[in-house]
CSV table of C-alpha atoms in Angstrom, one decimal:
chain,number,residue,atom,x,y,z
A,1,MET,CA,-4.1,-22.3,-11.5
A,2,LEU,CA,-2.1,-20.2,-13.9
A,3,GLU,CA,1.4,-21.7,-14.3
A,4,THR,CA,3.4,-18.5,-15.0
A,5,PRO,CA,4.0,-17.0,-11.5
A,6,VAL,CA,3.5,-13.5,-10.2
A,7,LEU,CA,6.8,-12.1,-8.9
A,8,VAL,CA,6.6,-10.2,-5.6
A,9,THR,CA,9.4,-8.0,-4.3
A,10,GLY,CA,9.7,-6.7,-0.8
A,11,ALA,CA,8.1,-9.8,0.6
A,12,ASN,CA,9.6,-9.3,4.1
A,13,GLY,CA,8.2,-5.8,4.6
A,14,GLN,CA,5.2,-4.7,6.6
A,15,VAL,CA,2.8,-4.9,3.6
A,16,GLY,CA,4.6,-7.7,1.8
A,17,ARG,CA,4.4,-10.2,4.7
A,18,ARG,CA,0.7,-9.5,5.2
A,19,VAL,CA,-0.3,-9.7,1.6
A,20,LEU,CA,1.4,-13.1,1.3
A,21,LYS,CA,-0.5,-14.2,4.4
A,22,ALA,CA,-3.7,-13.0,2.8
A,23,TRP,CA,-2.9,-15.0,-0.4
A,24,LYS,CA,-2.2,-18.1,1.7
A,25,ARG,CA,-5.7,-17.8,3.3
A,26,GLU,CA,-7.5,-16.8,0.1
A,27,ARG,CA,-5.5,-18.4,-2.7
A,28,PRO,CA,-5.3,-16.4,-6.0
A,29,SER,CA,-5.4,-18.1,-9.4
A,30,PHE,CA,-1.6,-17.9,-9.8
A,31,HIS,CA,1.5,-19.2,-8.2
A,32,VAL,CA,3.6,-16.6,-6.3
A,33,ALA,CA,7.4,-16.2,-6.4
A,34,ALA,CA,8.3,-13.9,-3.6
A,35,VAL,CA,11.7,-12.3,-2.9
A,36,ALA,CA,13.4,-10.1,-0.3
A,37,ARG,CA,16.9,-9.2,0.6
A,38,GLU,CA,17.0,-12.1,3.1
A,39,SER,CA,15.3,-15.4,2.8
A,40,GLY,CA,12.3,-16.3,4.8
A,41,GLN,CA,9.6,-18.9,5.2
A,42,MET,CA,7.5,-17.6,2.3
A,43,TRP,CA,10.2,-15.9,0.1
A,44,GLN,CA,13.7,-16.3,-1.4
A,45,ALA,CA,16.7,-14.1,-1.0
A,46,TRP,CA,17.2,-11.8,-3.9
A,47,THR,CA,18.7,-8.4,-4.7
A,48,PRO,CA,18.5,-6.3,-7.9
A,49,ASP,CA,22.1,-7.2,-8.9
A,50,MET,CA,21.1,-10.9,-9.1
A,51,PRO,CA,19.4,-12.8,-11.9
A,52,PRO,CA,15.6,-13.2,-11.5
A,53,VAL,CA,14.5,-16.2,-9.4
A,54,VAL,CA,12.1,-17.2,-12.2
A,55,SER,CA,12.7,-17.1,-16.0
A,56,GLN,CA,9.1,-16.0,-16.7
A,57,ALA,CA,6.6,-13.9,-14.7
A,58,ARG,CA,3.0,-12.9,-15.4
A,59,ALA,CA,3.4,-9.7,-13.4
A,60,VAL,CA,5.7,-8.0,-11.0
A,61,VAL,CA,4.3,-6.6,-7.7
A,62,GLY,CA,6.6,-4.1,-6.0
A,63,LEU,CA,5.8,-4.2,-2.3
A,64,TRP,CA,9.2,-2.8,-1.3
A,65,GLY,CA,9.9,0.8,-0.3
A,66,VAL,CA,11.4,3.2,2.2
A,67,CYS,CA,8.8,5.2,4.2
A,68,PHE,CA,10.9,7.1,6.6
A,69,GLY,CA,13.9,9.4,6.4
A,70,THR,CA,15.1,12.4,4.4
A,71,LEU,CA,14.2,13.1,0.8
A,72,GLU,CA,17.5,11.7,-0.3
A,73,GLU,CA,16.9,8.5,1.7
A,74,THR,CA,13.3,8.0,0.5
A,75,ARG,CA,14.4,8.6,-3.1
A,76,VAL,CA,15.6,5.0,-2.9
A,77,ASN,CA,12.0,4.3,-3.9
A,78,LEU,CA,12.8,5.6,-7.5
A,79,ASP,CA,15.7,3.0,-7.7
A,80,LEU,CA,13.3,0.3,-6.5
A,81,ALA,CA,10.7,1.2,-9.1
A,82,ARG,CA,13.3,1.1,-11.8
A,83,ALA,CA,14.5,-2.3,-10.5
A,84,ALA,CA,10.9,-3.6,-10.6
A,85,GLN,CA,10.4,-2.4,-14.2
A,86,SER,CA,13.7,-4.1,-15.2
A,87,LEU,CA,12.7,-7.3,-13.5
A,88,ALA,CA,9.5,-7.3,-15.5
A,89,THR,CA,11.4,-6.8,-18.7
A,90,GLN,CA,13.8,-9.7,-17.9
A,91,THR,CA,11.0,-12.1,-17.1
A,92,GLY,CA,8.6,-11.1,-19.8
A,93,ALA,CA,5.9,-9.7,-17.5
A,94,ASP,CA,3.6,-7.2,-19.2
A,95,ARG,CA,2.8,-5.1,-16.1
A,96,VAL,CA,4.3,-3.9,-12.8
A,97,ILE,CA,2.1,-3.0,-9.9
A,98,HIS,CA,3.8,-0.2,-7.9
A,99,LEU,CA,2.6,0.9,-4.4
A,100,SER,CA,2.5,4.7,-4.0
A,101,THR,CA,0.8,6.5,-1.2
A,102,GLN,CA,-1.9,9.0,-0.4
A,103,SER,CA,1.0,11.2,0.9
A,104,VAL,CA,1.5,12.4,-2.6
A,105,TYR,CA,-1.5,14.6,-2.1
A,106,GLY,CA,0.1,16.4,0.9
A,107,ARG,CA,-2.1,18.8,2.7
A,108,SER,CA,-4.6,18.8,-0.2
A,109,CYS,CA,-5.9,15.4,1.0
A,110,LEU,CA,-9.7,15.9,1.5
A,111,LEU,CA,-11.3,13.2,-0.6
A,112,ALA,CA,-8.3,13.6,-2.9
A,113,ARG,CA,-8.8,12.5,-6.5
A,114,GLU,CA,-6.4,10.8,-8.8
A,115,ALA,CA,-6.5,13.6,-11.4
A,116,GLN,CA,-5.6,16.5,-9.0
A,117,VAL,CA,-2.2,18.2,-8.9
A,118,LEU,CA,0.1,16.5,-6.4
A,119,THR,CA,1.4,18.7,-3.6
A,120,PRO,CA,3.4,16.4,-1.3
A,121,ALA,CA,4.4,17.8,2.1
A,122,SER,CA,6.8,15.1,3.4
A,123,PRO,CA,10.0,13.6,2.1
A,124,TYR,CA,8.2,10.3,1.6
A,125,GLY,CA,5.3,11.9,-0.3
A,126,GLN,CA,7.8,13.9,-2.5
A,127,ALA,CA,9.8,10.8,-3.3
A,128,LYS,CA,6.7,8.8,-4.3
A,129,ALA,CA,5.5,11.7,-6.4
A,130,GLU,CA,8.9,11.7,-8.2
A,131,MET,CA,8.6,8.0,-8.6
A,132,GLU,CA,5.2,8.3,-10.2
A,133,ASP,CA,6.5,11.0,-12.6
A,134,MET,CA,9.4,8.8,-13.6
A,135,LEU,CA,7.1,5.9,-14.3
A,136,ARG,CA,4.8,7.9,-16.5
A,137,GLY,CA,7.6,8.3,-19.0
A,138,THR,CA,8.9,4.7,-18.9
A,139,ASP,CA,9.0,2.3,-21.8
A,140,GLY,CA,8.4,-1.4,-21.6
A,141,PRO,CA,6.1,-3.2,-19.1
A,142,ARG,CA,3.1,-1.1,-18.1
A,143,PRO,CA,3.3,0.5,-14.7
A,144,ILE,CA,0.2,0.4,-12.6
A,145,ILE,CA,0.3,2.9,-9.7
A,146,LEU,CA,-1.8,2.3,-6.6
A,147,ARG,CA,-2.1,5.3,-4.2
A,148,VAL,CA,-2.7,3.3,-1.1
A,149,ALA,CA,-4.3,4.8,2.0
A,150,ASN,CA,-3.3,3.8,5.6
A,151,VAL,CA,-2.8,0.1,5.4
A,152,ILE,CA,-4.0,-1.7,8.6
A,153,GLY,CA,-1.1,-3.6,9.9
A,154,ALA,CA,1.5,-1.3,8.5
A,155,ASP,CA,0.3,2.1,9.7
A,156,ALA,CA,0.9,4.2,12.8
A,157,ILE,CA,-2.3,3.1,14.5
A,158,SER,CA,-1.4,-0.6,14.0
A,159,ARG,CA,2.1,0.0,15.5
A,160,SER,CA,0.3,1.4,18.5
A,161,LEU,CA,-2.0,-1.6,18.7
A,162,ALA,CA,1.0,-4.0,18.5
A,163,GLY,CA,3.0,-2.2,21.2
A,164,THR,CA,2.5,-1.8,25.0
A,165,ALA,CA,3.3,1.9,25.3
A,166,PRO,CA,0.4,4.3,26.2
A,167,ILE,CA,-1.4,5.5,23.1
A,168,VAL,CA,-1.8,9.2,22.6
A,169,LEU,CA,-4.0,10.8,19.9
A,170,ASP,CA,-4.2,14.3,18.7
A,171,ARG,CA,-7.5,16.2,19.5
A,172,PHE,CA,-8.5,19.2,17.5
A,173,SER,CA,-10.3,22.3,18.6
A,174,ASP,CA,-13.7,20.8,17.8
A,175,GLY,CA,-13.0,17.9,20.1
A,176,SER,CA,-12.5,15.4,17.3
A,177,GLY,CA,-9.5,13.2,16.6
A,178,PRO,CA,-7.7,12.5,13.2
A,179,VAL,CA,-9.9,11.1,10.4
A,180,ARG,CA,-8.2,9.0,7.8
A,181,SER,CA,-8.7,6.7,4.9
A,182,PHE,CA,-7.8,3.1,5.6
A,183,VAL,CA,-7.6,-0.2,3.7
A,184,GLY,CA,-7.5,-3.7,5.1
A,185,ILE,CA,-4.8,-6.2,4.0
A,186,ALA,CA,-7.3,-8.7,2.7
A,187,ASP,CA,-8.9,-6.1,0.5
A,188,LEU,CA,-5.6,-4.8,-0.8
A,189,ALA,CA,-4.5,-8.4,-1.6
A,190,ARG,CA,-7.7,-9.0,-3.6
A,191,ILE,CA,-7.3,-5.9,-5.6
A,192,ILE,CA,-3.6,-6.6,-6.4
A,193,ALA,CA,-4.5,-10.2,-7.4
A,194,ALA,CA,-7.2,-9.0,-9.7
A,195,LEU,CA,-4.8,-6.5,-11.4
A,196,CYS,CA,-2.2,-9.3,-11.9
A,197,THR,CA,-4.6,-11.5,-14.0
A,198,CYS,CA,-7.0,-9.1,-15.8
A,199,PRO,CA,-6.5,-8.1,-19.4
A,200,LEU,CA,-3.8,-5.4,-19.5
A,201,GLU,CA,-6.2,-2.9,-21.2
A,202,ASP,CA,-8.5,-3.2,-18.1
A,203,CYS,CA,-5.8,-1.9,-15.7
A,204,PRO,CA,-6.0,1.7,-14.5
A,205,ASP,CA,-2.9,3.8,-14.8
A,206,ILE,CA,-3.4,5.3,-11.3
A,207,LEU,CA,-5.9,4.3,-8.6
A,208,ASN,CA,-6.6,5.4,-5.1
A,209,VAL,CA,-7.0,2.2,-2.9
A,210,ALA,CA,-9.1,2.7,0.3
A,211,ALA,CA,-12.3,1.6,1.9
A,212,PRO,CA,-15.2,3.9,0.9
A,213,VAL,CA,-15.8,4.9,4.5
A,214,ASP,CA,-13.3,7.2,6.3
A,215,LEU,CA,-12.9,6.7,10.0
A,216,PRO,CA,-11.5,8.5,13.1
A,217,MET,CA,-8.4,6.8,14.4
A,218,ASN,CA,-10.0,6.5,17.9
A,219,ALA,CA,-12.8,4.3,16.4
A,220,ILE,CA,-10.2,1.6,15.7
A,221,LEU,CA,-8.8,1.9,19.2
A,222,ASP,CA,-12.3,1.6,20.6
A,223,ALA,CA,-12.9,-1.5,18.4
A,224,ALA,CA,-9.7,-3.0,19.9
A,225,GLU,CA,-10.8,-2.0,23.4
A,226,ARG,CA,-7.5,-0.2,23.9
A,227,ASP,CA,-7.3,2.8,26.2
A,228,PHE,CA,-5.7,6.0,24.9
A,229,HIS,CA,-5.2,9.6,25.9
A,230,TRP,CA,-5.9,12.8,24.1
A,231,LYS,CA,-3.4,15.6,23.6
A,232,GLU,CA,-3.9,19.0,22.0
A,233,ALA,CA,-3.1,18.7,18.3
A,234,PRO,CA,0.1,20.6,17.3
A,235,GLU,CA,-0.1,23.4,14.9
A,236,GLY,CA,-0.2,22.1,11.3
A,237,ALA,CA,-1.6,18.7,12.2
A,238,LEU,CA,-4.2,17.5,9.7
A,239,PRO,CA,-7.6,16.7,11.2
A,240,VAL,CA,-8.7,14.9,8.0
A,241,ALA,CA,-6.6,13.2,5.3
A,242,THR,CA,-8.8,11.2,3.0
A,243,VAL,CA,-8.9,10.0,-0.6
A,244,SER,CA,-11.8,9.7,-3.1
A,245,THR,CA,-12.6,6.1,-3.9
A,246,GLN,CA,-15.1,6.9,-6.7
A,247,LYS,CA,-12.8,5.5,-9.4
A,248,LEU,CA,-12.4,2.3,-7.5
A,249,GLN,CA,-16.1,2.0,-6.7
A,250,GLN,CA,-17.0,2.5,-10.3
A,251,SER,CA,-14.4,0.0,-11.6
A,252,TRP,CA,-14.7,-3.8,-12.1
A,253,LEU,CA,-12.2,-4.4,-9.3
A,254,PRO,CA,-13.2,-6.1,-6.0
A,255,ARG,CA,-14.9,-3.7,-3.6
A,256,PRO,CA,-13.2,-3.3,-0.2
A,257,GLN,CA,-15.2,-5.2,2.4
A,258,ALA,CA,-13.5,-4.0,5.6
A,259,CYS,CA,-15.4,-0.7,6.0
A,260,THR,CA,-16.0,-0.4,9.7
A,261,ALA,CA,-13.6,0.0,12.6
A,262,GLU,CA,-14.5,-3.5,13.8
A,263,ALA,CA,-13.8,-5.1,10.4
A,264,LEU,CA,-10.4,-3.3,10.1
A,265,TYR,CA,-9.5,-4.4,13.6
A,266,HIS,CA,-10.4,-8.0,12.7
A,267,ASP,CA,-8.2,-7.7,9.6
A,268,TRP,CA,-5.4,-6.5,11.8
A,269,GLN,CA,-5.8,-9.5,14.1
A,270,MET,CA,-5.9,-11.9,11.2
A,271,PHE,CA,-2.7,-10.8,9.6
A,272,ARG,CA,-0.6,-9.6,12.5
A,273,ASP,CA,2.9,-10.9,13.0
């Protein structure tokens, strides 16, 4: 077990809580110091105006973020990224893992590749694209940007599974429902853990993180044996929003294992609140 801890911010968020649970089940090779604005069972209270909770860190993992709101509101993500970089500088960490999103690809999200031009179509996607641009010019600890697909447990379909309201899915003119890239929490946690401990030169600058198989949303509902209703997709709705995982599949990083609707639903059950 490595003595110098990994410092995790946003531990009380949808992704943060679940990643910590995954690390509790499948312990990484490092200690974890987790923080959030309010204290919890697995994290300490901390805000960016406070001194770091540890004097030294191996890496900083930024799991915080604002997903909803106006562009001005979601631009808080830039401030959080700066705070994570500052935290790494203060604790001697040589890397910061930042969560971005496939939303940076906007409507050009058909097996979107890391090298393509970003064309975000939502305030959240625009703010994350601006965050990435800012980080590319930063000095100090190295930023590692993960463009994460729909995270089971923290995405729209998971909120539907957790609720009791009737579930409604868009249906397109060909009779199909929305197809998306997904990633399970256990797989995301393994990839983050690997990036925290590998030699710095082995880290990618930017990486799409998703299972290699894209799935229709209704397949996950079927796996959960949940009833749902179709409605005609509104104009402008995207039938397919997927990312290429070629770079991840060709890398040394752990391959995602939850690649079926049944496996993703099991992941949701394992790490649900």
